[in-house]
Amino acid sequence: MLRHLRTTVRHRSTIILWHHHNHYHRSAKYNPPKTANPPSPPKPPKAPQKPQTFTFHDVTWEDPYSWMSSLQDKVAMRHMDMYMEQEEKYTEAVMSDTERLQTKLQSEMASRLNFDLSTPPLRWGPWLYYRRVEEGKQYPVLCRRLASLNEEFISLKSPSSGFDFTSGKRIEQKLLDYNQEAERFGGYAYEELSEISPDHKFLAYTMYDKDNDYFKLSVRNLNSGALCSKPHANRVSNLAWVKDGQALLYVVTDENKRPYRIYCSMIGSTDEDVLLLEEQDENVYVNIRHTKDFHFVTANTFSPTFSKVFLINAADPFSGMNLVWESEGIVHCVLEHHQGYLYLFTDAPKDGQIVDSHYLLRSPVDSSSNPRIWENVFIGDQNLVIEDGDFCNSHLVLLTREGRKYGICSVALPLPGWKQAVHLRELQPHFLPLPKHVCNISPGPNYDYYSKTMRFTISAPVMPDAVVDYDLSNGKWNIVQQQNMLHERTRILYGTALSSAIAEKTTNVKFSSMNDVKSEDRNLWNDLSEFYACEHHYVSSYDGAMVPLTIVYSRKNRKDSQSPGLLHGHGAYGEILDKRWRSELKSLLDRGWIVAYADVRGGGGGGKKWHHDGRRTKKQNSIKDYISCAKYLVEKEIVQENKLAGWGYSVGGLLVASAINCCPDLFRAAVLKVPFLDATNTLLYPILPLTAADYEEFGYPGDIDEFHAIRKFSPYDNIQKNALYPAVLVSTSFNTRFGVWEAAKWVARVREQTIYDPKHPILLNLTIDVVEENRYLQCKESALETAFLLKTVGS
């Protein structure tokens, strides 16, 4: 800006001198300097139009870009390749003036990466399991070591260090090198499932076969390191060990990726794997999991009309499957076993009435009643909602919510043998210490059923994720891994590695009835609230519903009423919006940006009603909630007018794109990552397999009311004609749930129907498949997105 002003002044002085000089010396000739014309902005590519007409429920519409999803049409795919190449060049041309900025941003973000070369070891029985990255390698190595060997020297930072002088061997045992797995799978190593047998002798795991687009099962002998001869199954979606590790149950999917068969394979046997269950109904899905004590395996079958839980005896998996519970519709249900009782955690309707939260049931394993009688464990408490639970032999751990405030409490086991439900508070639950502004609590693997220590990851908007071990027997807690963003490096807090003062505080924290740890102990959490503020607002939506809005900003760099802002949204599947501290957002915060999160209806954290009020025919509530939060930010001058950007990932992309369709002038820019944009065609004519949960969320187009609702919120079908849209960067990939054609169709149609303005570019960015597995490529993508926002919105 200053350079521009200096140039203007210099040109004006030249003109004045010329006029003065010409007055006295008319014969002198002077040629004023020619000003260079600014380069014309690059022109966006135009996708070929091949209109195709569709009719459904007496509604007819035309789609000029449906050819983009004709995967079996080789000519169409060649055109698609050419078009995507043009889009790539256009994006590069538009963003070429930000190359230096992108390099700077990428350097900033890379400097904040967690450089831990190891995950914190997790104890299970006599072993400590962990993954670590070897220098110069792209993928980690799965390792273990005996906890009893040189235990006093075990470091969470470098668990592989140490030498057993008694045996003359290294302490560490390498179990699986994922770099070698990458060689097996064409240079790509992506693992979905990994289960170690309860006798610690075998590892069952599934790796993604990119060429065939499915997950392949392998079993490895942990003593020899060799692959077992069987099972070698394809399209595997679930695993569970039985017979103390002598046999493995696994679920395979059909060609449409529907889990439908359960097999049992005896390890070391040459016999064919035995089919235990096959669901031929294409609407029925199957999954399995073992109970924490490995006594049983539960087989869940569910469809749009029912949910059932079967019990398999892990000691004798061929003895049959016993139905222990069923409900109407798709519901969440997890079954556990503890000392002769089955415990069921579910959100199924009670007495035909929909409930707003989960609850816990129990029933004796040897119950002879038919149908089985289940007793409520706790009396429902609207002020203290149970969100999740976990078991070990000595304690029941519950994740709770009071309003929007999260907590962890433990209850000693076994529970009293009362026949009637009790209030949770009557069992004297111990609430474990937590930092301020907790937005999510994720249970760790917690494989060791007989351990009194449980691991959780604690997340907050102004605190890097903390991996915490809680000792349930005495309330002591220990941060085993957390990144110290203040010093842009990793800080490991473990045992004697702490200073004596901090160690004394950490190991002597007592059980609390409050969810927040005392303020003098907050420094133990590496909380960044001294530098970054976190505020909680409630915004009145169009119908009076109060929508939670979380706002984060830099205390030093925020400028009142002049700050640009970025509004995140998701609002689907009852999932909690990701409000964790993300190190890449620090680059925006430190440049004076406001980062906000709208917990709209359809998402999680507000009970089942909050979820249901934003799905299917009520999806418009999600969109209007998001718009209300956007307007609130501007009207309250939290964000400067005309400097608000939207951000949505996956189905959050549908939310943001729909909000833009409704109010294009409300936003200056938006970033849509692998977005769901063509809802009508995707739900009517799915190319990639959809599940019952997808239709439960967005609606069944066969129902005429739900079809019209889908047509109304589908971003691709509601683009405003002749309107000026904000600048939008759409990132997509071939390796996503939503096809690359959804993004390409939306981009082409927006350019076709809206007003073209080179200052409001609509860009399509095709990322490579391995971004999710490479942190440095993630930095590159984040740098591009941030540079786009800074370019189009300003700072």
XYZ file of N, CA and C in Angstrom, residues 88-228:
423
model
N -6.074 -27.091 -12.502
C -4.832 -27.043 -11.733
C -3.973 -25.848 -12.175
N -3.881 -25.641 -13.487
C -3.088 -24.526 -14.008
C -3.716 -23.182 -13.627
N -5.037 -23.121 -13.652
C -5.731 -21.874 -13.295
C -5.487 -21.525 -11.829
N -5.598 -22.523 -10.957
C -5.347 -22.288 -9.530
C -3.917 -21.809 -9.305
N -2.972 -22.441 -9.990
C -1.567 -22.023 -9.867
C -1.382 -20.583 -10.340
N -2.034 -20.223 -11.449
C -1.894 -18.868 -11.996
C -2.481 -17.829 -11.042
N -3.672 -18.109 -10.495
C -4.320 -17.155 -9.593
C -3.497 -16.973 -8.324
N -2.912 -18.068 -7.834
C -2.186 -18.024 -6.571
C -0.692 -17.755 -6.744
N -0.265 -17.462 -7.974
C 1.170 -17.290 -8.231
C 1.763 -16.114 -7.463
N 0.953 -15.084 -7.212
C 1.489 -13.931 -6.493
C 1.605 -14.180 -4.990
N 1.241 -15.356 -4.539
C 1.359 -15.685 -3.105
C 2.433 -16.734 -2.852
N 3.275 -17.009 -3.845
C 4.254 -18.087 -3.686
C 5.186 -17.839 -2.505
N 5.677 -16.601 -2.384
C 6.560 -16.300 -1.255
C 5.805 -16.418 0.067
N 4.564 -15.957 0.065
C 3.750 -16.061 1.269
C 3.509 -17.523 1.633
N 3.208 -18.359 0.635
C 2.999 -19.779 0.897
C 4.245 -20.416 1.490
N 5.411 -20.059 0.949
C 6.661 -20.613 1.470
C 6.863 -20.208 2.930
N 6.567 -18.932 3.229
C 6.703 -18.455 4.610
C 5.726 -19.181 5.536
N 4.484 -19.311 5.085
C 3.475 -19.994 5.904
C 3.836 -21.452 6.127
N 4.309 -22.108 5.063
C 4.677 -23.519 5.193
C 5.821 -23.679 6.186
N 6.760 -22.736 6.156
C 7.867 -22.777 7.114
C 7.357 -22.575 8.540
N 6.426 -21.640 8.721
C 5.837 -21.416 10.046
C 5.168 -22.679 10.569
N 4.364 -23.276 9.704
C 3.582 -24.439 10.131
C 4.472 -25.643 10.385
N 5.489 -25.830 9.557
C 6.389 -26.970 9.744
C 7.159 -26.838 11.053
N 7.469 -25.591 11.442
C 8.225 -25.387 12.679
C 7.410 -25.765 13.904
N 6.083 -25.838 13.734
C 5.220 -26.170 14.865
C 4.861 -27.644 14.929
N 5.324 -28.426 13.964
C 4.974 -29.840 13.965
C 5.521 -30.516 15.212
N 4.757 -31.464 15.701
C 5.206 -32.258 16.837
C 6.302 -33.203 16.352
N 7.523 -32.978 16.803
C 8.637 -33.780 16.310
C 8.898 -35.020 17.148
N 7.926 -35.424 17.939
C 8.090 -36.679 18.673
C 8.334 -37.811 17.702
N 9.347 -38.578 17.953
C 9.647 -39.715 17.094
C 8.952 -40.969 17.598
N 8.185 -40.836 18.693
C 7.510 -42.008 19.246
C 6.182 -41.602 19.855
N 5.217 -42.491 19.760
C 3.998 -42.319 20.536
C 4.312 -42.731 21.971
N 3.623 -42.202 22.962
C 3.902 -42.621 24.340
C 3.573 -44.099 24.515
N 4.464 -44.874 25.106
C 4.222 -46.317 25.266
C 2.934 -46.591 26.033
N 2.222 -47.597 25.590
C 0.975 -48.000 26.233
C 1.181 -49.384 26.842
N 0.958 -49.491 28.132
C 1.198 -50.764 28.812
C 0.001 -51.688 28.659
N 0.298 -52.934 28.301
C -0.711 -53.988 28.246
C -0.047 -55.263 28.743
N -0.475 -55.703 29.918
C 0.171 -56.866 30.514
C 1.631 -56.562 30.788
N 2.542 -57.464 30.409
C 3.974 -57.248 30.693
C 4.661 -56.348 29.686
N 3.913 -55.930 28.620
C 4.547 -55.237 27.508
C 4.193 -53.759 27.464
N 5.107 -52.991 26.886
C 4.859 -51.605 26.517
C 4.863 -51.533 24.993
N 3.748 -51.090 24.406
C 3.622 -51.001 22.945
C 3.700 -49.531 22.520
N 4.336 -49.279 21.392
C 4.456 -47.912 20.886
C 4.833 -47.953 19.411
N 4.660 -46.825 18.755
C 5.099 -46.653 17.367
C 6.130 -45.534 17.341
N 7.154 -45.721 16.551
C 8.165 -44.677 16.428
C 8.601 -44.566 14.967
N 9.130 -43.408 14.635
C 9.579 -43.142 13.278
C 11.106 -43.138 13.263
N 11.683 -43.922 12.377
C 13.140 -43.948 12.240
C 13.581 -42.821 11.316
N 14.756 -42.305 11.563
C 15.259 -41.158 10.805
C 15.302 -41.479 9.311
N 14.744 -40.548 8.524
C 14.767 -40.699 7.075
C 13.663 -41.577 6.517
N 12.814 -42.114 7.380
C 11.741 -43.000 6.923
C 10.410 -42.256 6.948
N 9.525 -42.640 6.023
C 8.231 -41.961 5.932
C 7.214 -42.540 6.898
N 7.270 -43.851 7.114
C 6.251 -44.528 7.920
C 6.848 -45.045 9.229
N 5.996 -45.233 10.246
C 6.502 -45.663 11.558
C 6.768 -47.160 11.627
N 7.307 -47.567 12.777
C 7.538 -48.970 13.096
C 6.775 -49.258 14.381
N 6.017 -50.359 14.404
C 5.328 -50.791 15.619
C 6.305 -51.621 16.447
N 6.476 -51.246 17.708
C 7.466 -51.902 18.563
C 6.856 -52.227 19.925
N 7.614 -53.034 20.686
C 7.255 -53.270 22.082
C 8.517 -53.596 22.869
N 8.405 -53.475 24.181
C 9.486 -53.866 25.073
C 8.872 -54.310 26.381
N 9.551 -55.203 27.091
C 9.065 -55.650 28.385
C 9.220 -54.523 29.394
N 8.149 -54.239 30.101
C 8.189 -53.153 31.079
C 9.124 -53.485 32.235
N 9.356 -54.772 32.484
C 10.168 -55.178 33.634
C 11.660 -54.969 33.421
N 12.105 -54.783 32.166
C 13.523 -54.623 31.886
C 13.930 -53.163 32.010
N 14.803 -52.892 32.965
C 15.305 -51.524 33.153
C 14.170 -50.506 33.207
N 13.157 -50.829 34.000
C 11.956 -49.992 34.019
C 12.257 -48.566 34.441
N 13.270 -48.393 35.292
C 13.561 -47.043 35.765
C 14.122 -46.148 34.662
N 14.536 -46.747 33.535
C 15.096 -45.953 32.452
C 14.112 -45.739 31.304
N 12.901 -46.232 31.460
C 11.933 -46.094 30.374
C 11.569 -44.622 30.195
N 11.673 -44.159 28.970
C 11.357 -42.772 28.646
C 10.225 -42.738 27.639
N 9.255 -41.882 27.874
C 8.185 -41.740 26.895
C 8.688 -41.060 25.642
N 9.751 -40.299 25.774
C 10.314 -39.601 24.622
C 11.028 -40.573 23.694
N 11.765 -41.504 24.291
C 12.548 -42.452 23.491
C 12.461 -43.831 24.119
N 11.325 -44.510 23.956
C 11.123 -45.791 24.653
C 12.030 -46.907 24.149
N 12.631 -46.730 22.971
C 13.473 -47.802 22.436
C 14.857 -47.816 23.047
N 15.203 -46.754 23.802
C 16.546 -46.687 24.362
C 16.719 -47.709 25.471
N 17.942 -48.114 25.686
C 18.230 -49.068 26.749
C 18.776 -50.373 26.220
N 19.451 -51.124 27.097
C 20.078 -52.375 26.707
C 19.994 -53.320 27.892
N 19.601 -54.571 27.634
C 19.498 -55.555 28.699
C 20.846 -56.253 28.838
N 21.631 -55.850 29.844
C 22.971 -56.411 29.986
C 22.937 -57.856 30.468
N 21.835 -58.270 31.074
C 21.734 -59.653 31.533
C 21.693 -60.618 30.357
N 20.829 -60.306 29.386
C 20.690 -61.193 28.223
C 21.600 -60.778 27.076
N 22.166 -59.581 27.167
C 23.018 -59.105 26.079
C 22.236 -58.735 24.842
N 20.968 -58.353 24.999
C 20.121 -58.022 23.843
C 19.525 -56.628 24.011
N 19.155 -56.057 22.873
C 18.402 -54.806 22.917
C 17.050 -55.062 23.556
N 16.563 -54.074 24.248
C 15.286 -54.234 24.948
C 14.116 -54.232 23.967
N 14.254 -53.466 22.890
C 13.132 -53.294 21.971
C 12.970 -54.471 21.015
N 11.706 -54.773 20.722
C 11.365 -55.769 19.696
C 10.526 -55.084 18.623
N 11.007 -55.096 17.393
C 10.242 -54.547 16.278
C 9.187 -55.550 15.844
N 7.950 -55.093 15.772
C 6.849 -55.983 15.405
C 6.424 -55.821 13.952
N 6.334 -54.577 13.481
C 5.867 -54.343 12.112
C 6.444 -53.037 11.594
N 7.146 -53.121 10.474
C 7.719 -51.940 9.829
C 6.801 -51.538 8.683
N 6.133 -50.400 8.842
C 5.169 -49.982 7.823
C 5.849 -49.492 6.550
N 7.133 -49.208 6.611
C 7.870 -48.893 5.390
C 7.974 -50.123 4.500
N 8.140 -51.292 5.120
C 8.135 -52.542 4.353
C 6.730 -52.864 3.847
N 5.730 -52.527 4.635
C 4.359 -52.732 4.169
C 4.077 -51.864 2.944
N 4.646 -50.667 2.918
C 4.461 -49.789 1.763
C 5.020 -50.435 0.495
N 6.100 -51.179 0.645
C 6.661 -51.878 -0.511
C 5.706 -52.965 -0.997
N 4.974 -53.588 -0.062
C 3.995 -54.621 -0.445
C 2.798 -54.020 -1.167
N 2.498 -52.753 -0.837
C 1.266 -52.149 -1.350
C 1.554 -50.932 -2.228
N 2.526 -51.068 -3.073
C 2.770 -50.061 -4.110
C 3.205 -48.709 -3.603
N 3.986 -48.684 -2.529
C 4.511 -47.426 -2.019
C 3.571 -46.667 -1.117
N 2.478 -47.299 -0.719
C 1.446 -46.616 0.071
C 1.114 -47.495 1.267
N 1.232 -46.956 2.484
C 0.961 -47.738 3.690
C -0.091 -47.043 4.533
N -1.325 -47.515 4.416
C -2.417 -46.963 5.221
C -3.108 -48.108 5.931
N -3.033 -48.089 7.258
C -3.614 -49.152 8.080
C -4.934 -48.683 8.676
N -5.948 -49.556 8.626
C -7.232 -49.204 9.234
C -7.422 -49.899 10.570
N -7.143 -51.190 10.646
C -7.353 -51.965 11.865
C -6.046 -52.597 12.310
N -5.882 -52.731 13.626
C -4.683 -53.373 14.173
C -5.043 -53.949 15.534
N -4.983 -55.268 15.673
C -5.382 -55.921 16.923
C -4.328 -56.951 17.325
N -3.748 -56.774 18.501
C -2.804 -57.754 19.038
C -3.590 -58.790 19.823
N -3.222 -60.055 19.670
C -3.963 -61.130 20.339
C -3.761 -61.036 21.853
N -4.719 -61.519 22.652
C -4.617 -61.388 24.111
C -3.442 -62.141 24.713
N -2.884 -63.132 23.984
C -1.688 -63.823 24.475
C -0.408 -63.173 23.974
N -0.555 -62.036 23.243
C 0.583 -61.236 22.749
C 1.453 -61.988 21.745
N 0.901 -62.997 21.076
C 1.693 -63.790 20.131
C 1.472 -63.397 18.672
N 0.334 -62.767 18.364
C 0.008 -62.464 16.972
C -0.498 -61.028 16.830
N -0.322 -60.503 15.623
C -0.862 -59.197 15.260
C -1.718 -59.366 14.011
N -2.986 -59.008 14.116
C -3.876 -58.996 12.948
C -4.067 -57.543 12.533
N -3.923 -57.257 11.248
C -4.028 -55.872 10.786
C -4.508 -55.833 9.342
N -5.100 -54.714 8.956
C -5.580 -54.545 7.583
C -4.874 -53.359 6.946
N -4.406 -53.545 5.721
C -3.732 -52.496 4.959
C -4.547 -52.191 3.711
N -4.534 -50.912 3.355
C -5.310 -50.477 2.196
C -4.607 -50.861 0.903
N -5.317 -51.621 0.064
C -4.832 -51.985 -1.268
C -5.400 -50.960 -2.239
N -4.557 -50.001 -2.615
C -5.017 -48.872 -3.412
C -5.502 -49.300 -4.796
N -4.838 -50.284 -5.380
C -5.199 -50.721 -6.730
C -6.588 -51.338 -6.777
N -6.969 -52.008 -5.685
C -8.268 -52.689 -5.658
C -9.302 -51.975 -4.796
N -8.886 -50.902 -4.109
C -9.781 -50.114 -3.279
C -10.465 -50.956 -2.204
N -9.665 -51.712 -1.453
C -10.194 -52.423 -0.282
C -9.061 -52.648 0.712
N -9.453 -53.094 1.920
C -8.483 -53.368 2.965
C -8.214 -54.875 3.021
N -6.942 -55.211 3.070
C -6.507 -56.607 3.025
C -6.006 -57.029 4.408
N -6.480 -58.193 4.868
C -6.136 -58.707 6.190
C -4.858 -59.530 6.150
N -3.985 -59.288 7.116
C -2.791 -60.109 7.318
C -2.655 -60.405 8.804
N -2.037 -61.550 9.126
C -1.736 -61.908 10.515
C -0.250 -62.223 10.591
N 0.424 -61.612 11.565
C 1.870 -61.780 11.691
C 2.212 -62.426 13.032
N 3.105 -63.390 12.994
C 3.617 -64.033 14.201
C 4.626 -63.086 14.848
N 4.360 -62.651 16.084
C 5.198 -61.638 16.708
C 6.515 -62.197 17.241
N 6.593 -63.509 17.394
C 7.857 -64.104 17.851
C 8.843 -64.258 16.701
N 8.332 -64.722 15.551
C 9.207 -64.940 14.399
C 9.226 -63.765 13.432
N 8.179 -62.947 13.487
C 8.066 -61.835 12.548
C 7.487 -62.225 11.204
N 7.192 -63.500 11.013
C 6.723 -63.993 9.714
C 5.214 -63.832 9.587
N 4.757 -63.684 8.335
C 3.326 -63.668 8.065
C 2.767 -65.079 8.181
N 1.602 -65.179 8.805
C 0.941 -66.490 8.905
C 0.337 -66.854 7.552
